[in-house]
Amino acid sequence: MNKKGKVFLVGAGPGDPKLITVYGLECIQRADVIAYDRLVNKELLSYSKKEAELIYCGKAPGNHSLIQDEINQLLVTKALEGKNVTRLKGGDPCVFGRGGEEAEVLSNAKIPFEIVPGITSGIAAPTYAGIPVTHRNYATSFTMVHGAGRYDNGTDELDWEALVKGSDTLAFYMGTRNLSYICHQLIIHGKDSQTLVAVIQEGTTPNQKSVTGTLETISKIVIKTKIQHPAMIIVGNVVNFRNKLNWFDEKGEVKDERDRVTP
């Protein structure tokens, strides 16, 4: 009977391949199998062994190469074959990356595993757009929110009132399609309609594109500037720092729409 392999659930970071952790890169270099997601920078795969098996597990809205149950089974099967598997995920595996679900499956199958944290886009994208998600004088709390709910069929499970009252800065992941709904819910649950909002497409990459507005105006701005998924939505007073702290834009490395669009 073959000795079991081990699975490493690795966060690849937000897009810039240089932002992966040292340990995460080591996991790529040592892996016999790499199961990677759509938002992983493909440059990272060049660090794999020549003989490593690379398996695409990407998921786009409405188009999954493998469903989650198939991915879970893949990890178990490859490990039972005695292979070391790196499950490479964009951002951090446990921030809306189903890392917890995959770890649970591995634990139930008695497959050894490790979780290797990565830099999540909810922090990295705004930082690269000149927006600190916390600031001692303006934001002492920060909340990450899943924004991809199917709100049109009555499955909204978010506690909007708690979000409005309980956090200074809100970071919505995967919420571009629902931006208008998100803004509306925040307003009707007590958020000032003039609260600042930034939407950052492909943060930390050369294709980064950022726009800002208010809860009242940002939806029209995003439509006019053709901002698309993947993008982070940041809500809060910290967005006001963008013009002053936009260090990455000033390097001239991004395509920028810097607050010049009027609704």
Short mmCIF file of C-alpha atoms in Angstrom, two decimals:
data_model
loop_
_atom_site.label_atom_id
_atom_site.label_comp_id
_atom_site.label_asym_id
_atom_site.label_seq_id
_atom_site.Cartn_x
_atom_site.Cartn_y
_atom_site.Cartn_z
CA MET A 1 0.00 0.00 0.00
CA ASN A 2 1.37 3.38 -0.99
CA LYS A 3 2.22 5.87 1.68
CA LYS A 4 -0.20 8.79 1.69
CA GLY A 5 0.94 12.05 0.24
CA LYS A 6 0.24 15.42 1.78
CA VAL A 7 -1.93 18.32 0.62
CA PHE A 8 -0.90 21.96 0.99
CA LEU A 9 -3.73 24.49 0.71
CA VAL A 10 -1.74 27.51 -0.45
CA GLY A 11 -2.73 31.13 -0.89
CA ALA A 12 -1.16 32.51 -4.06
CA GLY A 13 -1.83 36.12 -3.12
CA PRO A 14 -3.85 38.81 -4.89
CA GLY A 15 -2.36 38.80 -8.39
CA ASP A 16 1.18 40.12 -8.32
CA PRO A 17 3.28 36.92 -8.28
CA LYS A 18 5.86 38.58 -6.06
CA LEU A 19 3.33 38.76 -3.24
CA ILE A 20 3.22 35.01 -2.63
CA THR A 21 4.82 33.94 0.66
CA VAL A 22 8.21 32.21 0.75
CA TYR A 23 6.59 29.04 2.08
CA GLY A 24 3.89 29.17 -0.56
CA LEU A 25 6.53 29.28 -3.28
CA GLU A 26 8.33 26.34 -1.69
CA CYS A 27 5.10 24.33 -1.83
CA ILE A 28 4.85 25.03 -5.57
CA GLN A 29 8.45 24.00 -6.14
CA ARG A 30 8.10 20.69 -4.28
CA ALA A 31 4.65 19.62 -5.49
CA ASP A 32 4.00 16.50 -7.54
CA VAL A 33 0.54 17.85 -8.39
CA ILE A 34 -0.64 21.47 -8.52
CA ALA A 35 -4.40 22.06 -8.61
CA TYR A 36 -4.77 25.77 -9.37
CA ASP A 37 -7.61 28.27 -9.55
CA ARG A 38 -8.57 30.80 -12.22
CA LEU A 39 -7.28 33.89 -10.39
CA VAL A 40 -3.83 32.43 -9.70
CA ASN A 41 -1.12 34.27 -11.65
CA LYS A 42 0.10 31.64 -14.13
CA GLU A 43 3.67 32.92 -13.75
CA LEU A 44 3.78 31.05 -10.44
CA LEU A 45 3.35 27.74 -12.25
CA SER A 46 6.72 28.25 -13.93
CA TYR A 47 8.36 27.50 -10.58
CA SER A 48 6.95 23.96 -10.51
CA LYS A 49 8.99 20.83 -11.21
CA LYS A 50 9.12 19.84 -14.88
CA GLU A 51 7.40 16.58 -14.09
CA ALA A 52 4.69 18.13 -11.91
CA GLU A 53 1.09 17.52 -12.98
CA LEU A 54 -0.77 20.83 -13.41
CA ILE A 55 -4.55 20.63 -13.10
CA TYR A 56 -6.79 23.62 -13.77
CA CYS A 57 -9.68 23.88 -11.31
CA GLY A 58 -10.86 27.36 -12.22
CA LYS A 59 -14.33 28.70 -11.59
CA ALA A 60 -15.85 31.62 -13.45
CA PRO A 61 -19.43 32.82 -12.92
CA GLY A 62 -21.60 30.15 -14.53
CA ASN A 63 -18.60 28.18 -15.82
CA HIS A 64 -16.81 25.73 -13.53
CA SER A 65 -14.10 23.48 -14.96
CA LEU A 66 -14.62 21.25 -11.93
CA ILE A 67 -17.36 21.51 -9.34
CA GLN A 68 -16.26 21.68 -5.70
CA ASP A 69 -17.04 18.03 -4.95
CA GLU A 70 -14.83 17.00 -7.87
CA ILE A 71 -12.00 19.19 -6.59
CA ASN A 72 -12.34 17.67 -3.14
CA GLN A 73 -12.16 14.16 -4.57
CA LEU A 74 -9.19 15.10 -6.74
CA LEU A 75 -7.19 16.20 -3.70
CA VAL A 76 -7.98 12.99 -1.83
CA THR A 77 -7.26 10.74 -4.82
CA LYS A 78 -3.89 12.28 -5.63
CA ALA A 79 -2.81 12.17 -1.99
CA LEU A 80 -3.81 8.51 -1.74
CA GLU A 81 -1.55 7.88 -4.72
CA GLY A 82 1.32 9.02 -2.50
CA LYS A 83 1.72 12.40 -4.18
CA ASN A 84 2.33 15.77 -2.55
CA VAL A 85 -0.38 18.10 -3.75
CA THR A 86 -0.38 21.88 -3.74
CA ARG A 87 -3.87 23.32 -3.98
CA LEU A 88 -3.10 26.82 -5.23
CA LYS A 89 -5.76 29.45 -4.60
CA GLY A 90 -5.93 33.15 -5.34
CA GLY A 91 -5.63 35.35 -2.27
CA ASP A 92 -5.93 33.42 1.00
CA PRO A 93 -7.37 29.89 1.04
CA CYS A 94 -9.68 30.60 3.96
CA VAL A 95 -11.05 33.98 2.86
CA PHE A 96 -13.93 33.01 0.54
CA GLY A 97 -11.64 30.38 -0.99
CA ARG A 98 -13.31 27.24 0.40
CA GLY A 99 -10.08 26.30 2.11
CA GLY A 100 -11.97 25.33 5.24
CA GLU A 101 -14.25 23.01 3.26
CA GLU A 102 -11.33 21.32 1.52
CA ALA A 103 -9.41 20.96 4.78
CA GLU A 104 -12.48 19.34 6.35
CA VAL A 105 -12.70 16.79 3.52
CA LEU A 106 -9.00 15.97 3.89
CA SER A 107 -9.37 15.61 7.65
CA ASN A 108 -12.32 13.23 7.23
CA ALA A 109 -10.26 11.16 4.77
CA LYS A 110 -7.32 11.18 7.20
CA ILE A 111 -5.10 12.88 4.61
CA PRO A 112 -2.33 15.01 6.17
CA PHE A 113 -2.54 18.65 5.14
CA GLU A 114 -1.28 22.13 5.87
CA ILE A 115 -2.89 25.51 5.25
CA VAL A 116 -0.49 28.16 3.98
CA PRO A 117 -1.99 31.66 4.31
CA GLY A 118 -1.82 34.16 1.47
CA ILE A 119 -2.36 37.90 1.14
CA THR A 120 -6.04 38.50 0.52
CA SER A 121 -7.30 40.91 -2.15
CA GLY A 122 -9.53 42.72 0.34
CA ILE A 123 -6.40 44.22 1.88
CA ALA A 124 -3.93 44.15 -1.02
CA ALA A 125 -6.09 45.70 -3.77
CA PRO A 126 -7.04 48.82 -1.79
CA THR A 127 -3.47 49.16 -0.52
CA TYR A 128 -2.21 49.21 -4.10
CA ALA A 129 -4.91 51.78 -4.91
CA GLY A 130 -3.73 54.08 -2.11
CA ILE A 131 -6.43 53.07 0.38
CA PRO A 132 -5.45 51.76 3.83
CA VAL A 133 -8.34 49.63 5.10
CA THR A 134 -7.70 50.84 8.66
CA HIS A 135 -6.39 54.14 10.01
CA ARG A 136 -6.10 55.15 13.62
CA ASN A 137 -8.05 58.39 13.07
CA TYR A 138 -10.70 57.18 10.62
CA ALA A 139 -11.24 53.43 10.69
CA THR A 140 -10.60 51.14 13.62
CA SER A 141 -12.65 48.24 12.28
CA PHE A 142 -12.64 46.36 8.98
CA THR A 143 -15.04 43.71 7.66
CA MET A 144 -14.68 41.36 4.69
CA VAL A 145 -18.00 40.49 3.03
CA HIS A 146 -19.01 37.96 0.37
CA GLY A 147 -20.76 40.05 -2.27
CA ALA A 148 -21.74 37.40 -4.81
CA GLY A 149 -25.05 36.31 -3.31
CA ARG A 150 -27.94 35.56 -5.65
CA TYR A 151 -30.05 38.34 -4.23
CA ASP A 152 -32.66 38.13 -6.97
CA ASN A 153 -34.07 34.83 -5.68
CA GLY A 154 -34.51 35.70 -2.02
CA THR A 155 -31.30 34.21 -0.66
CA ASP A 156 -29.84 37.35 0.88
CA GLU A 157 -28.46 36.22 4.24
CA LEU A 158 -26.36 39.28 5.03
CA ASP A 159 -27.13 41.28 8.16
CA TRP A 160 -26.99 44.68 6.49
CA GLU A 161 -27.84 46.62 9.63
CA ALA A 162 -24.95 44.99 11.48
CA LEU A 163 -22.59 45.79 8.62
CA VAL A 164 -23.64 49.43 8.63
CA LYS A 165 -23.41 49.86 12.39
CA GLY A 166 -20.56 47.53 13.20
CA SER A 167 -17.66 48.38 10.89
CA ASP A 168 -15.88 51.47 9.60
CA THR A 169 -14.51 49.87 6.40
CA LEU A 170 -16.31 47.24 4.32
CA ALA A 171 -14.59 45.13 1.67
CA PHE A 172 -16.93 43.28 -0.69
CA TYR A 173 -15.50 40.36 -2.64
CA MET A 174 -17.02 39.21 -5.94
CA GLY A 175 -19.70 41.87 -5.73
CA THR A 176 -19.34 43.78 -9.01
CA ARG A 177 -22.47 42.25 -10.53
CA ASN A 178 -24.44 43.15 -7.40
CA LEU A 179 -22.93 46.59 -6.83
CA SER A 180 -26.19 48.52 -7.24
CA TYR A 181 -27.98 46.20 -4.82
CA ILE A 182 -25.14 46.39 -2.28
CA CYS A 183 -25.15 50.19 -2.33
CA HIS A 184 -28.94 50.30 -2.03
CA GLN A 185 -28.97 47.96 0.96
CA LEU A 186 -26.27 49.93 2.76
CA ILE A 187 -28.19 53.18 2.25
CA ILE A 188 -31.60 51.89 3.35
CA HIS A 189 -30.02 50.34 6.45
CA GLY A 190 -28.51 53.63 7.54
CA LYS A 191 -25.29 54.31 5.66
CA ASP A 192 -24.99 57.89 4.38
CA SER A 193 -25.52 57.95 0.62
CA GLN A 194 -22.43 60.16 0.33
CA THR A 195 -20.17 57.52 1.91
CA LEU A 196 -17.11 57.05 -0.28
CA VAL A 197 -16.68 53.89 -2.37
CA ALA A 198 -13.80 52.57 -4.44
CA VAL A 199 -13.94 49.73 -6.95
CA ILE A 200 -10.59 48.21 -7.89
CA GLN A 201 -10.30 45.84 -10.84
CA GLU A 202 -7.44 43.32 -11.01
CA GLY A 203 -5.69 44.84 -8.02
CA THR A 204 -1.87 44.57 -7.69
CA THR A 205 -1.45 43.72 -11.39
CA PRO A 206 -0.40 45.90 -14.34
CA ASN A 207 -4.08 45.87 -15.38
CA GLN A 208 -5.25 47.43 -12.13
CA LYS A 209 -7.97 49.99 -12.74
CA SER A 210 -9.60 52.01 -9.97
CA VAL A 211 -12.58 54.33 -9.73
CA THR A 212 -14.15 56.10 -6.79
CA GLY A 213 -17.52 57.65 -6.07
CA THR A 214 -20.19 57.48 -3.39
CA LEU A 215 -22.83 54.91 -2.56
CA GLU A 216 -25.18 57.06 -4.62
CA THR A 217 -22.97 57.40 -7.71
CA ILE A 218 -20.54 54.48 -7.91
CA SER A 219 -22.79 52.10 -9.86
CA LYS A 220 -23.08 54.52 -12.79
CA ILE A 221 -19.35 55.22 -12.67
CA VAL A 222 -18.50 51.53 -12.84
CA ILE A 223 -20.80 51.06 -15.84
CA LYS A 224 -19.35 54.08 -17.64
CA THR A 225 -15.75 52.99 -17.07
CA LYS A 226 -16.48 49.31 -17.82
CA ILE A 227 -14.99 48.00 -14.60
CA GLN A 228 -15.34 44.22 -14.60
CA HIS A 229 -14.83 41.17 -12.42
CA PRO A 230 -12.52 40.44 -10.63
CA ALA A 231 -12.81 43.60 -8.58
CA MET A 232 -12.88 44.62 -4.93
CA ILE A 233 -15.44 47.08 -3.56
CA ILE A 234 -14.24 49.19 -0.64
CA VAL A 235 -16.73 51.29 1.34
CA GLY A 236 -15.71 53.83 3.96
CA ASN A 237 -13.95 57.10 4.77
CA VAL A 238 -10.53 55.55 4.14
CA VAL A 239 -11.25 55.84 0.39
CA ASN A 240 -10.52 59.55 0.85
CA PHE A 241 -6.81 58.70 1.13
CA ARG A 242 -6.63 57.49 -2.45
CA ASN A 243 -5.55 60.73 -4.11
CA LYS A 244 -2.82 61.24 -1.52
CA LEU A 245 -1.48 57.70 -1.17
CA ASN A 246 -1.88 56.18 -4.64
CA TRP A 247 1.76 55.07 -4.79
CA PHE A 248 1.23 52.23 -7.27
CA ASP A 249 -0.59 54.39 -9.79
CA GLU A 250 2.14 57.01 -9.56
CA LYS A 251 4.69 54.40 -10.67
CA GLY A 252 2.90 54.43 -14.01
CA GLU A 253 2.33 50.68 -13.95
CA VAL A 254 -1.46 50.62 -14.12
CA LYS A 255 -4.31 51.69 -16.31
CA ASP A 256 -6.04 54.22 -14.12
CA GLU A 257 -9.38 55.99 -14.12
CA ARG A 258 -8.61 58.32 -11.22
CA ASP A 259 -11.87 59.84 -10.07
CA ARG A 260 -12.40 61.74 -13.31
CA VAL A 261 -15.74 60.24 -14.25
CA THR A 262 -18.90 62.12 -13.43
CA PRO A 263 -22.17 60.25 -12.99
#
